[in-house]
Amino acid sequence: MPELFIGGKWTAAVGGQVREIRCPADGTLVATVDEAGPQDAARAVAAARDAFDGGPWPATSAAERGRLLLRVADLLEREKDALARAESLDTGKRLVESEYDMDDIANCFRYFGNLVASGGKDRIVDTGNPDADSRVVHEPVGVCSLITPWNYPLLQTAWKVAPALGAGNTFVLKPSELTPHTAIILMRLLAEAGLPDGVANLVLGAGQSVGAPLTEDPRVDLVSFTGGLVTGRRIMAAAAPTVKKVALELGGKNPNIVFSDADFEAAVDYALLAVFLHSGQVCSAGARLLVQVELHDAFVDEIVRRARAIPLGGPFDDHARAGPLISAGHRDKVEAYVAAGLAEGAVLRCGGARPDDPALQKGYYYLPTVLDDCTPGMSVVRDESFGPVLTVERFRNEEEALALANDTMYGLAGAVWTQDVAKGRRVASRLRAGTVWINDFHPYVPQAEWGGMKQSGFGRELGPAGLAEYEEAKHVWRNLSPSPQRWFE
Ligand code: TXE
């Protein structure tokens, strides 16, 4: 069966192109899928436009839209095993991590389903004028281009698709060309749940040939993008001529601040989780460890001891705790950042190489790496390496910790470790980031907004604001007893 989904039909690419999808853990061929081009992007936008302008979905009641999202959540649970397996084959991620993701994805649909069905957002405005009826209602934005990355393929998709549908929009989804499979399954489930034809459309392919047209097409009203900073800047520029609404989540270079009064065991454990989860390919990864000088030696020694012991392996290796990087090119990039850091004076404490294990040679593995004695000017500290690379900097006091933490163009997430409640709160309030954890790292819930400050982007996903991104507020004023005003007399 062809893999593009346009106007309710499965279709091949007009140009007849296909792409091989290979598992990053060992390079084996997962499948060959249709590779769309600009004409397919245009067909998909046309279908989404028709479904918005003339189809039933935007006018469907909020209660019914909410019910559909709840049905999708049930179907996602039913297909959890197949989805998790597909996600792991595409990404190389451990199966157990994909299974966690699938639970979160069903919960995301459930959250937005309930939020939408509960309604209550529209309001009557008290104008003080008994002859006027003034209401503010919420309507869908229109046709949305949803462009997603490869690190959490279906999760990032769910954060966009669930609120976009909940608000009554139609969309064209373009997942990363490296990880298309769970998006294909999602389309089947949306159709099974009863979504009308043309509301959900899927095109697969490269950023330049399929993604870019989705950001330029005048028939598109909104672009929601999660991915890299450079692509985000391009998308913002591409959306400007037609003044589309844009929401961007562009990653981070997130500080993890550890004060000397932190709970040592817990802080070490979470510092490892912060940076080495999914081999660092997490937008909120705690890649910059800022540690108070008194604690530095003992803390970093323990991190290094434990980082050396992290077993690497493929998605179905029960013994593995971390997997490969997404591609050979991405591993090259990570290696270049480490090399630059070392050239600039960082001290290699562990890792900094590919593993020797013969069983791992076909995958894009890279050892968990700790670089000590880092300074704010180093490129490995400033830029998102998006790999298993922890940089360590020292600070003397709270002011210095905050100055280092905020010395970044990004502002997605950050954490502070201290047993002093007031200090934790003070630091949290002064961190310029969209999410702050105190004595924790990585948890999120669909009820709470997610997004960045500074060049991590703008707009929010999840939470009530995550739904509002896909809505327009409209003021409707009704004059109950119109009479001439005679303004010009
Ligand atoms: O991302 P891209 P890449 C960061 C991370 C990584 C870097 C580059 O630092 O090393 O980005 O990764 C589509 N118009 N993040 O190159 O290009 C592309 O096809 C429209 C952080 O893989 O941003 C894919 O679907 N779309 C991040 C999506 O954009 C375009 C997660 C993301 O790919 C396009 C991933 C264009 N001109 C990487 N060019 C996070 N925030 O979590 C590409 N795309």
XYZ file of C-alpha atoms and ligand atoms in Angstrom:
533
model
C 0.000 0.000 0.000
C 1.334 3.490 -0.810
C 2.276 5.617 2.179
C 1.163 9.170 1.426
C -2.300 9.979 2.787
C -4.078 12.757 0.894
C -7.783 13.586 0.900
C -8.637 10.345 2.681
C -6.779 8.122 0.164
C -3.464 6.307 0.276
C -1.402 7.422 -2.679
C 2.117 7.148 -4.091
C 4.285 10.160 -4.871
C 3.573 11.849 -8.221
C 7.243 11.576 -9.127
C 7.359 7.879 -8.234
C 10.262 8.393 -5.824
C 10.892 6.174 -2.808
C 13.248 6.305 0.188
C 14.880 3.530 2.184
C 14.436 3.717 5.934
C 17.277 2.073 7.851
C 17.527 1.254 11.548
C 20.279 3.399 13.158
C 21.176 0.513 15.485
C 22.574 -1.724 12.739
C 21.794 -0.202 9.345
C 19.254 -2.901 8.401
C 16.539 -1.931 5.955
C 13.282 -1.285 7.826
C 11.190 -0.505 4.742
C 11.021 1.505 1.566
C 8.458 4.309 1.619
C 7.082 6.775 -0.901
C 9.048 10.000 -1.113
C 6.844 12.987 -1.846
C 7.884 16.048 -3.802
C 6.539 19.608 -4.091
C 3.567 18.470 -6.203
C 2.492 16.050 -3.487
C 2.826 18.793 -0.878
C 0.574 20.989 -3.026
C -1.978 18.169 -3.433
C -2.056 17.640 0.314
C -2.506 21.345 1.038
C -5.350 21.488 -1.517
C -7.081 18.561 0.212
C -6.679 20.159 3.644
C -7.927 23.510 2.289
C -11.027 21.907 0.713
C -11.764 19.979 3.904
C -11.494 23.166 5.915
C -13.471 25.432 3.599
C -16.187 22.992 2.608
C -16.010 19.950 4.876
C -17.857 19.140 8.089
C -14.963 19.057 10.549
C -14.524 22.764 11.469
C -18.262 22.988 12.214
C -18.391 19.745 14.211
C -19.326 20.378 17.826
C -16.548 20.592 20.377
C -18.094 17.657 22.206
C -17.853 15.470 19.086
C -14.295 16.583 18.339
C -13.362 15.744 21.904
C -14.983 12.308 21.603
C -13.006 11.593 18.455
C -9.734 12.386 20.228
C -10.711 10.004 23.029
C -11.423 7.286 20.464
C -7.990 7.887 18.946
C -6.444 7.503 22.420
C -8.136 4.096 22.750
C -6.896 3.024 19.310
C -3.358 4.143 20.155
C -3.497 1.937 23.239
C -4.771 -0.970 21.181
C -1.860 -0.547 18.732
C 0.741 0.251 21.375
C 2.990 -2.753 20.660
C 3.089 -2.204 16.902
C 3.644 1.527 17.326
C 6.453 1.104 19.848
C 8.194 -1.433 17.636
C 7.911 0.805 14.573
C 9.245 3.783 16.539
C 12.210 1.775 17.813
C 13.104 0.459 14.373
C 13.062 3.960 12.877
C 14.921 5.697 15.724
C 17.070 2.929 17.234
C 15.556 3.866 20.603
C 15.160 1.175 23.260
C 11.786 -0.550 22.989
C 10.923 0.221 26.597
C 11.442 3.944 25.936
C 9.188 3.796 22.872
C 6.573 2.069 25.032
C 6.722 4.937 27.550
C 6.318 7.353 24.656
C 3.209 5.531 23.396
C 1.579 5.802 26.831
C 2.344 9.523 26.878
C 0.927 9.899 23.376
C -2.387 8.251 24.287
C -2.512 10.485 27.379
C -1.914 13.545 25.231
C -4.910 12.696 23.018
C -6.964 11.981 26.108
C -6.005 15.281 27.732
C -6.924 17.353 24.674
C -10.080 15.282 24.112
C -11.329 16.104 27.577
C -10.198 19.729 27.404
C -11.984 20.328 24.109
C -15.157 18.521 25.163
C -15.347 20.504 28.390
C -15.609 23.725 26.294
C -16.386 26.767 28.380
C -13.957 29.080 26.620
C -16.418 31.253 24.701
C -17.743 34.156 26.744
C -20.359 36.851 26.865
C -18.884 40.315 27.315
C -20.597 42.764 29.609
C -20.516 45.929 27.471
C -22.783 47.950 29.740
C -25.049 48.452 26.732
C -28.408 46.647 27.102
C -28.972 46.856 23.325
C -25.805 44.964 22.417
C -24.996 41.291 22.594
C -21.211 40.869 22.604
C -19.575 37.446 22.537
C -16.064 36.125 22.096
C -15.974 32.747 20.373
C -13.075 30.486 19.473
C -12.632 29.115 15.983
C -10.009 26.994 14.247
C -7.139 28.788 12.517
C -7.519 26.852 9.253
C -5.005 24.685 7.412
C -1.974 23.773 9.529
C 1.410 22.494 8.341
C 2.820 20.282 11.081
C 6.528 19.536 10.686
C 8.180 17.181 13.150
C 11.639 15.761 13.970
C 13.098 12.290 14.425
C 13.959 12.119 18.111
C 10.427 11.648 19.491
C 8.587 11.165 16.194
C 5.063 10.301 17.303
C 5.207 12.213 20.568
C 6.052 15.508 18.845
C 3.371 14.703 16.272
C 0.743 14.062 18.965
C 1.515 17.396 20.651
C 0.501 19.091 17.383
C -2.130 16.785 15.877
C -4.297 16.422 19.000
C -4.817 20.159 19.666
C -5.008 20.984 15.929
C -7.870 18.508 15.500
C -9.425 19.423 18.837
C -9.733 23.037 17.730
C -11.324 22.017 14.389
C -8.410 22.565 12.008
C -7.310 20.487 9.048
C -3.638 19.679 8.582
C -0.788 18.348 6.490
C 1.751 16.426 8.552
C 5.355 16.024 7.443
C 7.329 13.825 9.805
C 11.103 13.593 9.628
C 12.205 11.752 6.501
C 14.206 9.436 8.789
C 11.291 8.257 10.954
C 7.983 8.063 9.036
C 6.416 4.838 10.272
C 4.427 5.824 13.337
C 2.925 8.772 11.443
C 1.675 6.329 8.795
C 0.018 4.183 11.472
C -1.502 7.275 13.107
C -3.214 8.224 9.833
C -4.845 4.784 9.714
C -6.071 5.196 13.271
C -7.472 8.680 12.637
C -9.438 7.328 9.680
C -10.647 4.382 11.765
C -11.778 6.784 14.490
C -14.052 8.452 11.934
C -12.184 11.611 10.964
C -13.656 12.960 7.698
C -11.551 12.705 4.520
C -9.089 15.510 3.903
C -8.852 16.643 7.534
C -5.613 14.731 8.176
C -3.056 14.494 5.371
C 0.401 12.960 5.396
C 3.339 13.641 3.101
C 6.708 11.939 3.556
C 9.982 13.335 2.353
C 12.855 15.746 2.677
C 12.754 19.152 4.311
C 13.718 21.136 1.227
C 11.401 19.448 -1.277
C 8.310 18.753 0.860
C 8.701 20.692 4.117
C 9.566 24.038 2.544
C 6.496 24.143 0.212
C 4.297 23.527 3.244
C 5.708 26.660 4.879
C 5.350 28.855 1.773
C 1.971 27.843 0.343
C -0.499 30.758 0.619
C -3.315 28.285 1.371
C -1.661 27.347 4.677
C -2.650 29.436 7.719
C -0.323 28.113 10.420
C 3.011 26.314 10.634
C 3.957 24.433 13.764
C 7.528 23.173 13.717
C 9.760 21.238 16.079
C 13.356 20.800 15.002
C 16.684 22.549 14.746
C 17.376 26.257 15.159
C 18.709 26.803 11.639
C 15.642 25.191 10.050
C 13.404 27.149 12.436
C 14.881 30.440 11.261
C 14.312 29.381 7.643
C 10.704 28.438 8.339
C 9.994 31.734 10.057
C 11.355 33.581 7.017
C 9.419 31.339 4.595
C 6.180 32.014 6.476
C 6.689 35.785 6.526
C 5.540 36.748 2.995
C 2.078 35.310 3.653
C 2.100 36.239 7.370
C 1.275 32.753 8.600
C 0.964 32.060 12.267
C 4.099 30.245 13.363
C 4.951 28.168 16.427
C 8.543 26.984 16.833
C 10.233 24.596 19.267
C 13.924 24.699 18.431
C 15.704 22.763 21.140
C 17.912 23.990 23.930
C 21.246 23.951 25.673
C 19.828 23.329 29.061
C 21.656 24.008 32.327
C 21.545 21.583 35.243
C 22.680 23.554 38.313
C 23.917 21.532 41.276
C 24.580 23.352 44.562
C 26.815 21.757 47.172
C 23.824 21.250 49.503
C 22.057 19.014 46.927
C 21.138 15.427 47.736
C 24.315 13.880 46.284
C 22.999 10.469 45.208
C 19.836 11.822 43.607
C 21.622 14.714 41.884
C 24.236 12.390 40.349
C 21.596 9.956 39.180
C 19.466 12.651 37.559
C 22.466 14.422 36.032
C 23.148 11.192 34.115
C 19.500 10.809 33.107
C 19.362 14.494 32.131
C 22.043 14.184 29.469
C 22.321 10.532 28.476
C 18.620 9.683 28.037
C 18.094 8.718 24.378
C 21.819 9.394 23.894
C 21.300 13.112 24.408
C 18.899 13.447 21.485
C 16.352 15.241 23.626
C 15.532 18.932 23.210
C 15.437 19.385 26.985
C 18.637 17.385 27.643
C 20.641 18.670 30.599
C 23.818 18.966 28.559
C 25.439 21.718 30.649
C 26.278 20.640 34.182
C 26.997 23.623 36.433
C 28.385 22.405 39.727
C 29.410 24.360 42.825
C 33.199 24.324 43.316
C 33.177 22.578 46.727
C 31.219 19.673 45.257
C 32.905 19.528 41.858
C 35.552 16.823 42.297
C 33.454 14.225 44.105
C 30.419 14.880 41.914
C 32.183 14.676 38.572
C 34.193 11.606 39.639
C 30.957 9.801 40.401
C 29.310 10.890 37.142
C 32.322 9.657 35.174
C 32.392 6.336 37.017
C 28.748 5.725 36.213
C 28.848 7.093 32.638
C 31.636 4.620 31.793
C 29.357 1.782 32.871
C 26.327 2.662 30.699
C 25.725 -0.336 28.396
C 24.983 0.574 24.783
C 22.861 -1.537 22.493
C 20.015 -1.765 20.010
C 16.284 -1.354 20.628
C 15.647 -4.989 21.501
C 18.728 -5.544 23.696
C 17.335 -5.820 27.249
C 20.745 -5.185 28.737
C 21.254 -1.841 26.923
C 20.502 1.451 28.642
C 21.337 3.790 25.756
C 21.091 3.422 21.993
C 22.678 4.783 18.835
C 22.538 8.253 17.335
C 20.058 8.772 14.529
C 22.474 8.804 11.582
C 26.104 8.687 10.525
C 25.938 12.389 9.699
C 24.605 13.237 13.129
C 27.364 11.244 14.811
C 29.921 13.138 12.719
C 28.441 16.377 14.029
C 28.639 15.224 17.650
C 32.249 14.128 17.141
C 33.127 17.508 15.647
C 31.706 19.302 18.714
C 33.765 17.119 21.060
C 36.913 17.677 18.998
C 36.314 21.442 19.024
C 35.780 21.388 22.805
C 39.055 19.528 23.354
C 40.897 21.917 21.035
C 39.493 24.821 23.053
C 40.790 23.396 26.345
C 38.097 21.070 27.702
C 39.367 18.004 29.575
C 38.098 14.616 28.417
C 37.035 12.579 31.454
C 35.350 9.692 29.629
C 33.988 8.724 26.224
C 34.992 10.929 23.333
C 35.008 7.971 20.937
C 32.955 5.303 19.233
C 32.643 2.037 21.166
C 35.077 -0.819 20.364
C 32.427 -3.518 20.813
C 32.328 -5.452 17.492
C 28.571 -5.960 17.918
C 27.985 -2.208 17.678
C 30.057 -1.385 14.605
C 27.145 -1.267 12.162
C 25.194 1.246 14.252
C 25.858 4.961 14.855
C 26.966 4.589 18.465
C 28.969 7.087 20.487
C 30.197 6.611 24.043
C 28.711 8.682 26.873
C 31.163 11.563 27.108
C 32.069 13.954 29.931
C 34.072 17.112 29.200
C 35.378 18.870 32.308
C 36.810 22.378 32.804
C 34.543 23.848 30.152
C 34.032 27.569 29.698
C 31.042 29.501 28.307
C 32.720 30.495 25.037
C 33.321 26.936 23.792
C 31.132 25.842 20.879
C 30.412 22.528 22.647
C 28.931 24.595 25.502
C 27.080 27.121 23.338
C 25.577 24.945 20.584
C 23.225 22.009 20.779
C 25.418 18.951 20.057
C 22.332 16.744 20.536
C 24.506 13.810 21.535
C 25.653 12.031 24.721
C 28.012 14.847 25.676
C 28.044 16.485 29.111
C 30.016 19.699 29.583
C 30.995 20.654 33.136
C 31.473 24.208 34.414
C 32.075 25.345 38.020
C 30.450 28.185 39.924
C 31.109 29.753 43.338
C 27.744 31.207 44.324
C 24.124 31.676 43.273
C 24.772 34.783 41.160
C 27.539 33.076 39.249
C 25.384 29.975 38.697
C 22.567 32.069 37.252
C 24.888 34.087 35.050
C 26.364 30.908 33.569
C 22.976 29.199 33.254
C 21.408 32.113 31.390
C 24.459 32.714 29.189
C 22.892 30.930 26.222
C 20.860 31.870 23.181
C 18.433 29.099 24.094
C 15.777 29.000 26.812
C 13.896 25.726 26.724
C 14.500 24.052 30.095
C 16.759 23.952 33.116
C 17.083 22.425 36.565
C 18.361 23.375 39.981
C 19.454 20.988 42.732
C 19.470 22.234 46.336
C 17.892 21.304 49.638
C 17.357 24.990 50.407
C 13.730 25.573 49.386
C 14.041 29.344 49.110
C 17.191 29.121 47.005
C 15.537 26.615 44.674
C 12.604 28.923 44.177
C 14.793 32.004 43.665
C 16.906 30.316 41.041
C 13.854 28.834 39.296
C 12.282 32.265 39.013
C 15.418 33.786 37.475
C 16.158 31.025 34.966
C 15.112 32.210 31.495
C 13.574 28.933 30.346
C 10.100 27.633 29.536
C 10.398 24.699 31.950
C 12.319 24.570 35.238
C 12.744 21.512 37.416
C 13.711 21.753 41.078
C 15.412 18.568 42.321
C 14.263 16.656 39.259
C 14.882 16.416 35.529
C 12.708 15.686 32.490
C 9.187 15.129 33.852
C 6.371 16.768 31.947
C 2.591 16.366 31.941
C 0.120 17.149 29.165
C -1.675 19.622 31.450
C 1.374 21.901 31.672
C 2.631 24.079 28.819
C 5.888 23.227 27.036
C 7.965 25.622 24.966
C 10.921 27.917 24.849
C 12.120 31.419 25.547
C 14.754 33.257 23.508
C 15.907 31.307 20.429
C 14.361 28.070 21.664
C 11.327 29.427 19.870
C 7.877 30.731 20.671
C 4.405 29.405 21.125
C 3.467 26.675 23.558
C 2.526 23.029 23.210
C 0.439 21.051 25.716
C -1.758 22.652 28.361
C -4.538 25.135 27.584
C -2.070 27.370 25.704
C -1.183 24.400 23.486
C -4.808 24.334 22.331
C -4.982 28.125 22.015
C -2.161 28.048 19.409
C -4.660 26.430 17.039
C -7.561 28.784 17.746
C -8.569 32.244 16.659
C -10.597 34.361 19.077
C -13.418 36.122 17.272
C -15.523 38.943 18.697
C -19.150 38.869 17.513
C -21.163 41.989 18.279
C -24.880 42.013 17.695
C -26.901 45.213 17.861
C -30.296 44.236 19.259
C -32.059 47.446 18.274
C -30.277 49.079 15.349
C -31.234 52.686 14.638
C -29.532 55.368 12.499
C -26.592 57.097 14.229
C -26.589 60.191 11.972
C -22.850 60.614 12.533
C -22.405 62.571 9.288
C -25.317 64.872 9.713
O 16.734 18.914 12.022
P 15.743 19.699 11.085
P 17.932 17.932 11.716
C 18.335 19.937 16.431
C 19.543 19.139 16.856
C 20.002 18.545 15.575
C 19.713 19.673 14.614
C 19.610 19.287 13.172
O 20.511 20.002 17.375
O 21.364 18.215 15.588
O 18.483 20.177 15.057
O 18.775 18.154 13.034
C 12.216 19.355 8.309
N 11.351 23.614 5.564
N 17.085 19.216 16.662
O 18.726 18.410 10.561
O 16.317 19.967 9.741
C 12.885 18.017 8.328
O 12.604 17.302 7.143
C 10.491 22.838 6.236
C 16.341 19.640 17.807
O 17.413 16.565 11.650
O 15.296 20.870 11.863
C 12.291 17.414 9.587
O 10.973 16.949 9.336
N 10.860 21.733 6.913
C 14.984 19.108 17.793
C 12.210 18.617 10.521
O 12.287 19.753 9.667
C 12.173 21.409 6.903
C 14.742 17.780 17.246
C 13.331 18.689 11.546
O 14.566 18.629 10.892
C 13.118 22.192 6.226
C 15.569 17.476 16.100
C 12.663 23.339 5.539
N 13.492 24.159 4.889
C 16.715 18.178 15.868
N 14.334 21.634 6.424
C 14.093 19.465 18.952
N 13.677 20.728 19.056
O 13.727 18.600 19.712
C 14.162 20.537 7.184
N 12.852 20.385 7.486
